[in-house]
Amino acid sequence: MPIPYAVLKGRPTNNRLGTKKNKHYQVLISANGEQYRIAINVESGDGSEVAFLVRAPFEHPVIDGLAELEPGLHMLASAPGGKAIDFIRGNIGQPWEFQPLPFDAAGPDNDLNEKIDAFVQRAMSDENAMVYAFGAPWGPEPATADKFFGFKPGQGIHDIHMNQGNPPGKYEKDNGVYQDGALLFNFPDEGQWMAVFLKFQTQAWHTDDATGNVILAPDAEHPKDPHTPIERDNIPTFEVPDGLIRIIAAYVNDTKSPERETVTLLNTADVAVDLSGWAIADKQKQRMKLAGTIEAGATRVVEIVAPVALSNKGGIITLLDERGIKVHGASYTKEQAQQPGRTIPFQS
């Protein structure tokens, strides 16, 4: 069954690097007079490297309302439209953007301990900075002192990583949608958010919309790689089409009434692609069917019609193939949508 899901907001006051004995980066958090510990995986239980993605700055509709939360632990509903994070359905990133790193390596700024520590140290040195850890809470444990920082009662949050796409076996029971872990940093004096996202290399990118279980079989030539393609050939396939067609722009705030909304698609393939049965989905997961063909290397402007709508308060746009497999996605914030008549460009 899915994990219990929450977000912990607070000030970071101490830390411990991950070690060979304990492959977790630890952060001590102070929130409204209580203490918590964040445990962040920096190496997989099987010894493989954890893949990470850094967004700096982080601009996404999921941050709306986070700053207004009181410090402390808040349980979250695993559902769209709220504060829950889903790497895939929330268009947090593309699969090829997640890069594996060792937890510890000689030299500066080349391991996962150092990547996370850079943000934590910066937040600890800024008295107004806040950390938001998404994952599964534990405790309180009144009789047990925290084994790293010694406070009582022991309590905190872990599973600060993708929590879906686990293959059949020990961790498949933890699969679910809208329950992915993440580490967000808010620096209000600078008006900036930053984020760290982690996933295990064994976790598949394409998952069932209800269960979070794997829905695409591994590539027969790469059976241990469930989330193809990851820069293997730099050419997506129709079987695993990540990035084959990309959302490169959206027009969400018209100057006229009734408003006209559009999404611009780019065909990166060297062949024409038939879009029959494909769909565009919005933040509320409403879908609009597509039709016709987009030529090799060409762009196509798609006019958005009901039931799909592109909100002026921030949104998510997802492109799905005829099987319902995600091909590409983009997100935009309320601030990006505030200028009427402006087309919002997307980079990835």
mmCIF file of C-alpha atoms in Angstrom:
data_model
loop_
_atom_site.group_PDB
_atom_site.id
_atom_site.type_symbol
_atom_site.label_atom_id
_atom_site.label_comp_id
_atom_site.label_asym_id
_atom_site.label_seq_id
_atom_site.Cartn_x
_atom_site.Cartn_y
_atom_site.Cartn_z
ATOM 1 C CA MET A 1 0.000 0.000 0.000
ATOM 2 C CA PRO A 2 1.169 3.620 -0.490
ATOM 3 C CA ILE A 3 3.333 5.233 2.179
ATOM 4 C CA PRO A 4 2.019 7.771 4.731
ATOM 5 C CA TYR A 5 2.846 11.111 3.175
ATOM 6 C CA ALA A 6 3.757 14.448 4.696
ATOM 7 C CA VAL A 7 5.821 17.604 4.394
ATOM 8 C CA LEU A 8 8.069 18.841 7.199
ATOM 9 C CA LYS A 9 8.801 22.582 7.327
ATOM 10 C CA GLY A 10 11.497 24.017 9.570
ATOM 11 C CA ARG A 11 14.896 25.572 10.112
ATOM 12 C CA PRO A 12 17.993 23.405 9.591
ATOM 13 C CA THR A 13 20.327 23.615 12.605
ATOM 14 C CA ASN A 14 22.765 20.702 12.217
ATOM 15 C CA ASN A 15 23.757 17.994 9.766
ATOM 16 C CA ARG A 16 25.671 14.724 9.272
ATOM 17 C CA LEU A 17 27.142 13.489 5.986
ATOM 18 C CA GLY A 18 26.292 10.023 4.736
ATOM 19 C CA THR A 19 28.979 7.396 5.474
ATOM 20 C CA LYS A 20 29.813 3.837 4.454
ATOM 21 C CA LYS A 21 28.030 2.656 7.587
ATOM 22 C CA ASN A 22 24.916 4.788 7.107
ATOM 23 C CA LYS A 23 24.193 5.908 3.540
ATOM 24 C CA HIS A 24 21.896 8.763 4.573
ATOM 25 C CA TYR A 25 22.563 12.487 4.751
ATOM 26 C CA GLN A 26 20.988 13.651 8.033
ATOM 27 C CA VAL A 27 19.535 17.101 8.795
ATOM 28 C CA LEU A 28 18.379 18.324 12.204
ATOM 29 C CA ILE A 29 15.276 20.508 11.910
ATOM 30 C CA SER A 30 13.795 22.928 14.439
ATOM 31 C CA ALA A 31 10.081 23.720 14.069
ATOM 32 C CA ASN A 32 7.945 25.545 16.634
ATOM 33 C CA GLY A 33 9.994 24.314 19.583
ATOM 34 C CA GLU A 34 10.167 20.708 18.390
ATOM 35 C CA GLN A 35 13.030 18.872 16.739
ATOM 36 C CA TYR A 36 12.936 16.454 13.820
ATOM 37 C CA ARG A 37 15.453 14.600 11.685
ATOM 38 C CA ILE A 38 15.424 14.346 7.885
ATOM 39 C CA ALA A 39 17.104 11.162 6.572
ATOM 40 C CA ILE A 40 18.058 11.434 2.889
ATOM 41 C CA ASN A 41 19.299 8.417 0.917
ATOM 42 C CA VAL A 42 22.638 9.090 -0.783
ATOM 43 C CA GLU A 43 23.150 5.486 -1.922
ATOM 44 C CA SER A 44 20.737 2.679 -2.720
ATOM 45 C CA GLY A 45 20.421 -0.370 -0.498
ATOM 46 C CA ASP A 46 21.854 -2.476 -3.343
ATOM 47 C CA GLY A 47 24.951 -0.258 -3.488
ATOM 48 C CA SER A 48 24.017 1.526 -6.699
ATOM 49 C CA GLU A 49 24.280 5.286 -7.095
ATOM 50 C CA VAL A 50 21.221 7.468 -6.497
ATOM 51 C CA ALA A 51 20.176 9.684 -9.411
ATOM 52 C CA PHE A 52 19.550 13.338 -8.629
ATOM 53 C CA LEU A 53 18.087 16.450 -10.215
ATOM 54 C CA VAL A 54 18.664 19.985 -8.920
ATOM 55 C CA ARG A 55 16.334 22.856 -9.802
ATOM 56 C CA ALA A 56 17.856 26.229 -8.948
ATOM 57 C CA PRO A 57 15.769 28.277 -9.147
ATOM 58 C CA PHE A 58 12.719 26.034 -8.740
ATOM 59 C CA GLU A 59 9.593 27.423 -10.392
ATOM 60 C CA HIS A 60 6.521 25.201 -10.184
ATOM 61 C CA PRO A 61 2.881 25.568 -9.078
ATOM 62 C CA VAL A 62 3.473 23.118 -6.202
ATOM 63 C CA ILE A 63 5.231 25.880 -4.226
ATOM 64 C CA ASP A 64 2.039 27.988 -4.125
ATOM 65 C CA GLY A 65 0.952 28.203 -0.486
ATOM 66 C CA LEU A 66 3.970 26.367 0.956
ATOM 67 C CA ALA A 67 5.422 29.504 2.536
ATOM 68 C CA GLU A 68 2.145 30.052 4.434
ATOM 69 C CA LEU A 69 2.396 26.683 6.204
ATOM 70 C CA GLU A 70 3.256 26.796 9.897
ATOM 71 C CA PRO A 71 6.590 25.169 10.787
ATOM 72 C CA GLY A 72 6.116 21.522 11.689
ATOM 73 C CA LEU A 73 4.842 18.297 10.159
ATOM 74 C CA HIS A 74 1.809 18.365 7.860
ATOM 75 C CA MET A 75 0.127 15.230 6.502
ATOM 76 C CA LEU A 76 -0.712 15.495 2.796
ATOM 77 C CA ALA A 77 -3.349 13.939 0.580
ATOM 78 C CA SER A 78 -1.781 11.930 -2.247
ATOM 79 C CA ALA A 79 -3.848 13.605 -4.954
ATOM 80 C CA PRO A 80 -3.442 16.149 -7.766
ATOM 81 C CA GLY A 81 -4.170 19.830 -7.314
ATOM 82 C CA GLY A 82 -2.663 20.178 -3.841
ATOM 83 C CA LYS A 83 0.794 20.193 -2.279
ATOM 84 C CA ALA A 84 1.646 16.558 -3.099
ATOM 85 C CA ILE A 85 4.621 15.976 -5.400
ATOM 86 C CA ASP A 86 4.650 13.517 -8.283
ATOM 87 C CA PHE A 87 7.788 13.548 -10.433
ATOM 88 C CA ILE A 88 5.957 12.181 -13.467
ATOM 89 C CA ARG A 89 2.448 13.645 -13.312
ATOM 90 C CA GLY A 90 3.635 16.967 -11.903
ATOM 91 C CA ASN A 91 6.226 17.379 -14.675
ATOM 92 C CA ILE A 92 9.034 17.935 -12.178
ATOM 93 C CA GLY A 93 11.622 16.911 -14.744
ATOM 94 C CA GLN A 94 12.413 14.648 -17.657
ATOM 95 C CA PRO A 95 13.955 11.194 -17.072
ATOM 96 C CA TRP A 96 17.213 12.032 -18.841
ATOM 97 C CA GLU A 97 17.790 14.940 -16.436
ATOM 98 C CA PHE A 98 18.322 12.642 -13.426
ATOM 99 C CA GLN A 99 22.033 11.904 -13.137
ATOM 100 C CA PRO A 100 23.537 9.215 -10.848
ATOM 101 C CA LEU A 101 26.312 10.227 -8.472
ATOM 102 C CA PRO A 102 28.387 8.366 -5.854
ATOM 103 C CA PHE A 103 27.603 9.337 -2.270
ATOM 104 C CA ASP A 104 31.287 10.056 -1.587
ATOM 105 C CA ALA A 105 34.142 10.768 -3.982
ATOM 106 C CA ALA A 106 37.528 12.498 -3.921
ATOM 107 C CA GLY A 107 37.540 16.082 -5.115
ATOM 108 C CA PRO A 108 35.135 19.006 -4.744
ATOM 109 C CA ASP A 109 31.445 19.082 -5.692
ATOM 110 C CA ASN A 110 31.342 15.659 -7.351
ATOM 111 C CA ASP A 111 29.304 13.483 -4.985
ATOM 112 C CA LEU A 112 25.769 13.472 -3.617
ATOM 113 C CA ASN A 113 26.804 14.343 -0.060
ATOM 114 C CA GLU A 114 28.356 17.557 -1.362
ATOM 115 C CA LYS A 115 25.443 18.441 -3.649
ATOM 116 C CA ILE A 116 22.936 18.245 -0.785
ATOM 117 C CA ASP A 117 25.313 19.785 1.750
ATOM 118 C CA ALA A 118 25.767 22.918 -0.352
ATOM 119 C CA PHE A 119 22.057 23.740 -0.043
ATOM 120 C CA VAL A 120 21.810 22.757 3.633
ATOM 121 C CA GLN A 121 24.848 24.848 4.598
ATOM 122 C CA ARG A 122 23.473 27.830 2.728
ATOM 123 C CA ALA A 123 20.102 27.446 4.486
ATOM 124 C CA MET A 124 21.748 27.113 7.914
ATOM 125 C CA SER A 125 23.636 30.363 7.348
ATOM 126 C CA ASP A 126 20.456 32.264 6.398
ATOM 127 C CA GLU A 127 18.236 32.813 9.450
ATOM 128 C CA ASN A 128 15.141 33.301 7.296
ATOM 129 C CA ALA A 129 15.620 30.249 5.057
ATOM 130 C CA MET A 130 13.248 27.302 5.401
ATOM 131 C CA VAL A 131 13.560 23.642 4.432
ATOM 132 C CA TYR A 132 10.587 21.604 3.200
ATOM 133 C CA ALA A 133 11.091 17.831 3.264
ATOM 134 C CA PHE A 134 8.479 15.661 1.516
ATOM 135 C CA GLY A 135 8.311 11.958 2.377
ATOM 136 C CA ALA A 136 7.127 9.473 5.005
ATOM 137 C CA PRO A 137 7.088 10.547 8.676
ATOM 138 C CA TRP A 138 8.091 8.436 11.661
ATOM 139 C CA GLY A 139 7.579 8.845 15.409
ATOM 140 C CA PRO A 140 7.224 10.382 17.858
ATOM 141 C CA GLU A 141 9.116 7.779 19.886
ATOM 142 C CA PRO A 142 8.957 9.117 23.488
ATOM 143 C CA ALA A 143 11.317 6.519 24.980
ATOM 144 C CA THR A 144 13.950 6.795 22.283
ATOM 145 C CA ALA A 145 16.524 9.540 21.782
ATOM 146 C CA ASP A 146 17.460 10.306 18.194
ATOM 147 C CA LYS A 147 20.554 8.247 17.350
ATOM 148 C CA PHE A 148 22.261 11.057 15.444
ATOM 149 C CA PHE A 149 21.349 14.248 17.299
ATOM 150 C CA GLY A 150 20.201 12.940 20.710
ATOM 151 C CA PHE A 151 16.884 14.819 21.038
ATOM 152 C CA LYS A 152 13.678 13.307 22.447
ATOM 153 C CA PRO A 153 11.180 12.205 21.338
ATOM 154 C CA GLY A 154 12.785 10.688 18.255
ATOM 155 C CA GLN A 155 10.830 11.743 15.174
ATOM 156 C CA GLY A 156 11.368 12.817 11.617
ATOM 157 C CA ILE A 157 10.805 12.115 7.949
ATOM 158 C CA HIS A 158 12.461 9.815 5.400
ATOM 159 C CA ASP A 159 11.775 8.389 1.918
ATOM 160 C CA ILE A 160 12.999 11.713 0.509
ATOM 161 C CA HIS A 161 13.030 10.213 -2.976
ATOM 162 C CA MET A 162 10.731 8.994 -5.739
ATOM 163 C CA ASN A 163 8.165 6.617 -4.229
ATOM 164 C CA GLN A 164 6.766 4.876 -7.306
ATOM 165 C CA GLY A 165 8.059 2.647 -10.075
ATOM 166 C CA ASN A 166 9.699 0.168 -7.690
ATOM 167 C CA PRO A 167 10.044 -3.195 -9.471
ATOM 168 C CA PRO A 168 8.236 -6.322 -8.201
ATOM 169 C CA GLY A 169 9.785 -7.375 -4.918
ATOM 170 C CA LYS A 170 10.567 -5.876 -1.541
ATOM 171 C CA TYR A 171 9.652 -2.244 -2.231
ATOM 172 C CA GLU A 172 6.761 -2.631 -4.667
ATOM 173 C CA LYS A 173 4.353 -2.276 -1.725
ATOM 174 C CA ASP A 174 5.546 1.322 -1.262
ATOM 175 C CA ASN A 175 4.478 2.372 -4.764
ATOM 176 C CA GLY A 176 1.875 5.093 -5.121
ATOM 177 C CA VAL A 177 1.137 8.269 -7.043
ATOM 178 C CA TYR A 178 1.413 11.834 -5.720
ATOM 179 C CA GLN A 179 3.673 10.758 -2.857
ATOM 180 C CA ASP A 180 7.200 11.409 -4.126
ATOM 181 C CA GLY A 181 9.808 12.699 -1.705
ATOM 182 C CA ALA A 182 11.713 15.918 -2.279
ATOM 183 C CA LEU A 183 13.858 18.511 -0.531
ATOM 184 C CA LEU A 184 12.874 22.137 -1.151
ATOM 185 C CA PHE A 185 14.631 25.272 0.109
ATOM 186 C CA ASN A 186 13.039 28.707 0.357
ATOM 187 C CA PHE A 187 15.273 31.782 0.604
ATOM 188 C CA PRO A 188 12.682 34.556 1.073
ATOM 189 C CA ASP A 189 15.222 37.377 1.311
ATOM 190 C CA GLU A 190 16.312 36.484 -2.226
ATOM 191 C CA GLY A 191 12.821 35.602 -3.453
ATOM 192 C CA GLN A 192 14.102 32.208 -4.563
ATOM 193 C CA TRP A 193 13.180 28.541 -4.229
ATOM 194 C CA MET A 194 15.581 25.657 -4.908
ATOM 195 C CA ALA A 195 14.928 21.917 -4.976
ATOM 196 C CA VAL A 196 16.678 18.545 -4.903
ATOM 197 C CA PHE A 197 14.919 15.481 -6.336
ATOM 198 C CA LEU A 198 16.233 11.919 -5.972
ATOM 199 C CA LYS A 199 15.352 8.543 -7.473
ATOM 200 C CA PHE A 200 16.850 5.076 -7.417
ATOM 201 C CA GLN A 201 18.111 3.695 -10.711
ATOM 202 C CA THR A 202 15.906 0.613 -10.285
ATOM 203 C CA GLN A 203 12.756 2.754 -10.296
ATOM 204 C CA ALA A 204 10.854 2.922 -13.577
ATOM 205 C CA TRP A 205 9.786 6.260 -15.003
ATOM 206 C CA HIS A 206 6.461 5.135 -16.502
ATOM 207 C CA THR A 207 3.962 4.016 -13.868
ATOM 208 C CA ASP A 208 0.282 3.209 -13.488
ATOM 209 C CA ASP A 209 -1.895 6.239 -12.712
ATOM 210 C CA ALA A 210 -3.684 4.420 -9.882
ATOM 211 C CA THR A 211 -1.039 2.193 -8.267
ATOM 212 C CA GLY A 212 2.323 3.735 -9.187
ATOM 213 C CA ASN A 213 3.479 0.290 -10.354
ATOM 214 C CA VAL A 214 5.646 -0.273 -13.434
ATOM 215 C CA ILE A 215 3.698 -0.315 -16.713
ATOM 216 C CA LEU A 216 6.464 -0.622 -19.331
ATOM 217 C CA ALA A 217 8.687 -3.676 -19.519
ATOM 218 C CA PRO A 218 12.455 -3.064 -19.534
ATOM 219 C CA ASP A 219 14.267 -2.888 -22.852
ATOM 220 C CA ALA A 220 15.179 -6.467 -23.762
ATOM 221 C CA GLU A 221 18.744 -5.353 -24.516
ATOM 222 C CA HIS A 222 19.000 -3.508 -21.181
ATOM 223 C CA PRO A 223 16.894 -5.554 -18.717
ATOM 224 C CA LYS A 224 18.284 -3.819 -15.633
ATOM 225 C CA ASP A 225 17.385 -0.360 -16.911
ATOM 226 C CA PRO A 226 13.608 0.093 -16.405
ATOM 227 C CA HIS A 227 13.420 3.749 -17.383
ATOM 228 C CA THR A 228 14.873 3.834 -20.885
ATOM 229 C CA PRO A 229 16.039 5.926 -22.594
ATOM 230 C CA ILE A 230 18.548 7.767 -20.399
ATOM 231 C CA GLU A 231 21.021 9.326 -22.843
ATOM 232 C CA ARG A 232 21.767 5.841 -24.150
ATOM 233 C CA ASP A 233 21.440 6.674 -27.819
ATOM 234 C CA ASN A 234 20.074 10.221 -27.508
ATOM 235 C CA ILE A 235 17.232 9.068 -29.760
ATOM 236 C CA PRO A 236 13.871 8.260 -28.130
ATOM 237 C CA THR A 237 11.861 5.360 -29.521
ATOM 238 C CA PHE A 238 8.152 4.894 -30.099
ATOM 239 C CA GLU A 239 8.194 2.102 -27.494
ATOM 240 C CA VAL A 240 9.639 4.405 -24.800
ATOM 241 C CA PRO A 241 8.942 7.823 -26.321
ATOM 242 C CA ASP A 242 10.257 10.256 -23.698
ATOM 243 C CA GLY A 243 10.919 13.533 -25.486
ATOM 244 C CA LEU A 244 10.021 12.268 -28.966
ATOM 245 C CA ILE A 245 7.502 15.110 -29.215
ATOM 246 C CA ARG A 246 8.151 18.010 -26.843
ATOM 247 C CA ILE A 247 6.034 20.804 -25.408
ATOM 248 C CA ILE A 248 8.102 23.902 -26.132
ATOM 249 C CA ALA A 249 5.660 26.751 -25.411
ATOM 250 C CA ALA A 250 2.180 27.624 -24.191
ATOM 251 C CA TYR A 251 -0.114 30.620 -24.561
ATOM 252 C CA VAL A 252 -2.230 30.663 -21.393
ATOM 253 C CA ASN A 253 -3.352 34.269 -20.817
ATOM 254 C CA ASP A 254 -5.028 35.887 -23.811
ATOM 255 C CA THR A 255 -5.670 39.599 -24.305
ATOM 256 C CA LYS A 256 -9.095 38.947 -25.842
ATOM 257 C CA SER A 257 -12.368 37.421 -24.688
ATOM 258 C CA PRO A 258 -13.269 34.624 -25.109
ATOM 259 C CA GLU A 259 -9.694 33.565 -24.382
ATOM 260 C CA ARG A 260 -7.701 31.467 -26.820
ATOM 261 C CA GLU A 261 -5.168 29.037 -25.325
ATOM 262 C CA THR A 262 -2.541 27.100 -27.263
ATOM 263 C CA VAL A 263 0.290 24.617 -26.755
ATOM 264 C CA THR A 264 3.206 24.408 -29.199
ATOM 265 C CA LEU A 265 4.684 20.977 -29.952
ATOM 266 C CA LEU A 266 8.025 20.111 -31.574
ATOM 267 C CA ASN A 267 8.709 16.808 -33.346
ATOM 268 C CA THR A 268 12.333 15.863 -32.575
ATOM 269 C CA ALA A 269 12.110 12.667 -34.646
ATOM 270 C CA ASP A 270 13.453 12.245 -38.164
ATOM 271 C CA VAL A 271 10.081 10.900 -39.313
ATOM 272 C CA ALA A 272 6.545 12.251 -39.267
ATOM 273 C CA VAL A 273 4.524 11.228 -36.193
ATOM 274 C CA ASP A 274 0.826 10.384 -36.317
ATOM 275 C CA LEU A 275 -0.863 11.987 -33.293
ATOM 276 C CA SER A 276 -4.104 10.014 -33.620
ATOM 277 C CA GLY A 277 -5.183 8.903 -30.156
ATOM 278 C CA TRP A 278 -2.604 11.116 -28.424
ATOM 279 C CA ALA A 279 -3.809 13.596 -25.812
ATOM 280 C CA ILE A 280 -2.903 16.736 -23.897
ATOM 281 C CA ALA A 281 -3.743 16.742 -20.174
ATOM 282 C CA ASP A 282 -3.979 19.701 -17.786
ATOM 283 C CA LYS A 283 -3.336 20.154 -14.058
ATOM 284 C CA GLN A 284 -6.647 18.516 -13.164
ATOM 285 C CA LYS A 285 -5.804 15.555 -15.454
ATOM 286 C CA GLN A 286 -8.550 16.428 -17.920
ATOM 287 C CA ARG A 287 -7.624 15.175 -21.397
ATOM 288 C CA MET A 288 -8.093 16.557 -24.890
ATOM 289 C CA LYS A 289 -7.635 14.193 -27.834
ATOM 290 C CA LEU A 290 -5.271 15.070 -30.690
ATOM 291 C CA ALA A 291 -5.370 14.099 -34.344
ATOM 292 C CA GLY A 292 -3.377 14.582 -37.521
ATOM 293 C CA THR A 293 0.340 14.361 -38.200
ATOM 294 C CA ILE A 294 3.331 16.444 -37.179
ATOM 295 C CA GLU A 295 6.131 16.334 -39.739
ATOM 296 C CA ALA A 296 9.771 15.508 -38.941
ATOM 297 C CA GLY A 297 11.483 18.447 -37.264
ATOM 298 C CA ALA A 298 8.321 20.545 -37.455
ATOM 299 C CA THR A 299 6.324 22.441 -34.859
ATOM 300 C CA ARG A 300 2.576 22.465 -34.443
ATOM 301 C CA VAL A 301 0.393 24.909 -32.520
ATOM 302 C CA VAL A 302 -2.498 23.071 -30.863
ATOM 303 C CA GLU A 303 -5.560 25.055 -29.810
ATOM 304 C CA ILE A 304 -6.790 24.006 -26.369
ATOM 305 C CA VAL A 305 -10.495 23.181 -26.013
ATOM 306 C CA ALA A 306 -12.679 21.901 -23.177
ATOM 307 C CA PRO A 307 -12.428 19.927 -21.000
ATOM 308 C CA VAL A 308 -8.750 20.942 -20.877
ATOM 309 C CA ALA A 309 -7.998 24.426 -19.517
ATOM 310 C CA LEU A 310 -4.718 26.258 -18.889
ATOM 311 C CA SER A 311 -5.104 28.170 -15.639
ATOM 312 C CA ASN A 312 -3.719 31.679 -15.240
ATOM 313 C CA LYS A 313 -2.804 30.690 -11.657
ATOM 314 C CA GLY A 314 -0.108 28.202 -12.672
ATOM 315 C CA GLY A 315 -0.505 24.862 -14.340
ATOM 316 C CA ILE A 316 0.781 21.570 -15.664
ATOM 317 C CA ILE A 317 0.673 20.426 -19.303
ATOM 318 C CA THR A 318 1.310 16.789 -20.203
ATOM 319 C CA LEU A 319 1.550 15.065 -23.590
ATOM 320 C CA LEU A 320 0.439 11.400 -23.716
ATOM 321 C CA ASP A 321 0.683 8.908 -26.568
ATOM 322 C CA GLU A 322 -2.132 6.630 -27.738
ATOM 323 C CA ARG A 323 -1.359 4.170 -24.899
ATOM 324 C CA GLY A 324 -1.550 6.879 -22.266
ATOM 325 C CA ILE A 325 2.249 6.809 -21.822
ATOM 326 C CA LYS A 326 3.743 10.195 -20.945
ATOM 327 C CA VAL A 327 5.880 11.560 -23.770
ATOM 328 C CA HIS A 328 6.711 14.986 -22.366
ATOM 329 C CA GLY A 329 5.493 17.562 -19.888
ATOM 330 C CA ALA A 330 5.914 21.141 -18.737
ATOM 331 C CA SER A 331 4.786 23.320 -15.850
ATOM 332 C CA TYR A 332 4.417 27.052 -15.298
ATOM 333 C CA THR A 333 3.805 29.263 -12.267
ATOM 334 C CA LYS A 334 1.217 31.925 -11.511
ATOM 335 C CA GLU A 335 3.900 34.584 -12.007
ATOM 336 C CA GLN A 336 4.794 33.255 -15.464
ATOM 337 C CA ALA A 337 1.135 33.409 -16.511
ATOM 338 C CA GLN A 338 0.455 36.941 -15.271
ATOM 339 C CA GLN A 339 1.437 38.844 -18.416
ATOM 340 C CA PRO A 340 -1.479 38.780 -20.912
ATOM 341 C CA GLY A 341 -0.502 38.023 -24.477
ATOM 342 C CA ARG A 342 2.855 36.483 -23.562
ATOM 343 C CA THR A 343 3.819 33.020 -24.787
ATOM 344 C CA ILE A 344 5.595 31.017 -22.079
ATOM 345 C CA PRO A 345 8.644 29.133 -23.453
ATOM 346 C CA PHE A 346 9.822 25.813 -21.939
ATOM 347 C CA GLN A 347 13.433 24.660 -22.024
ATOM 348 C CA SER A 348 13.399 20.874 -21.521
#
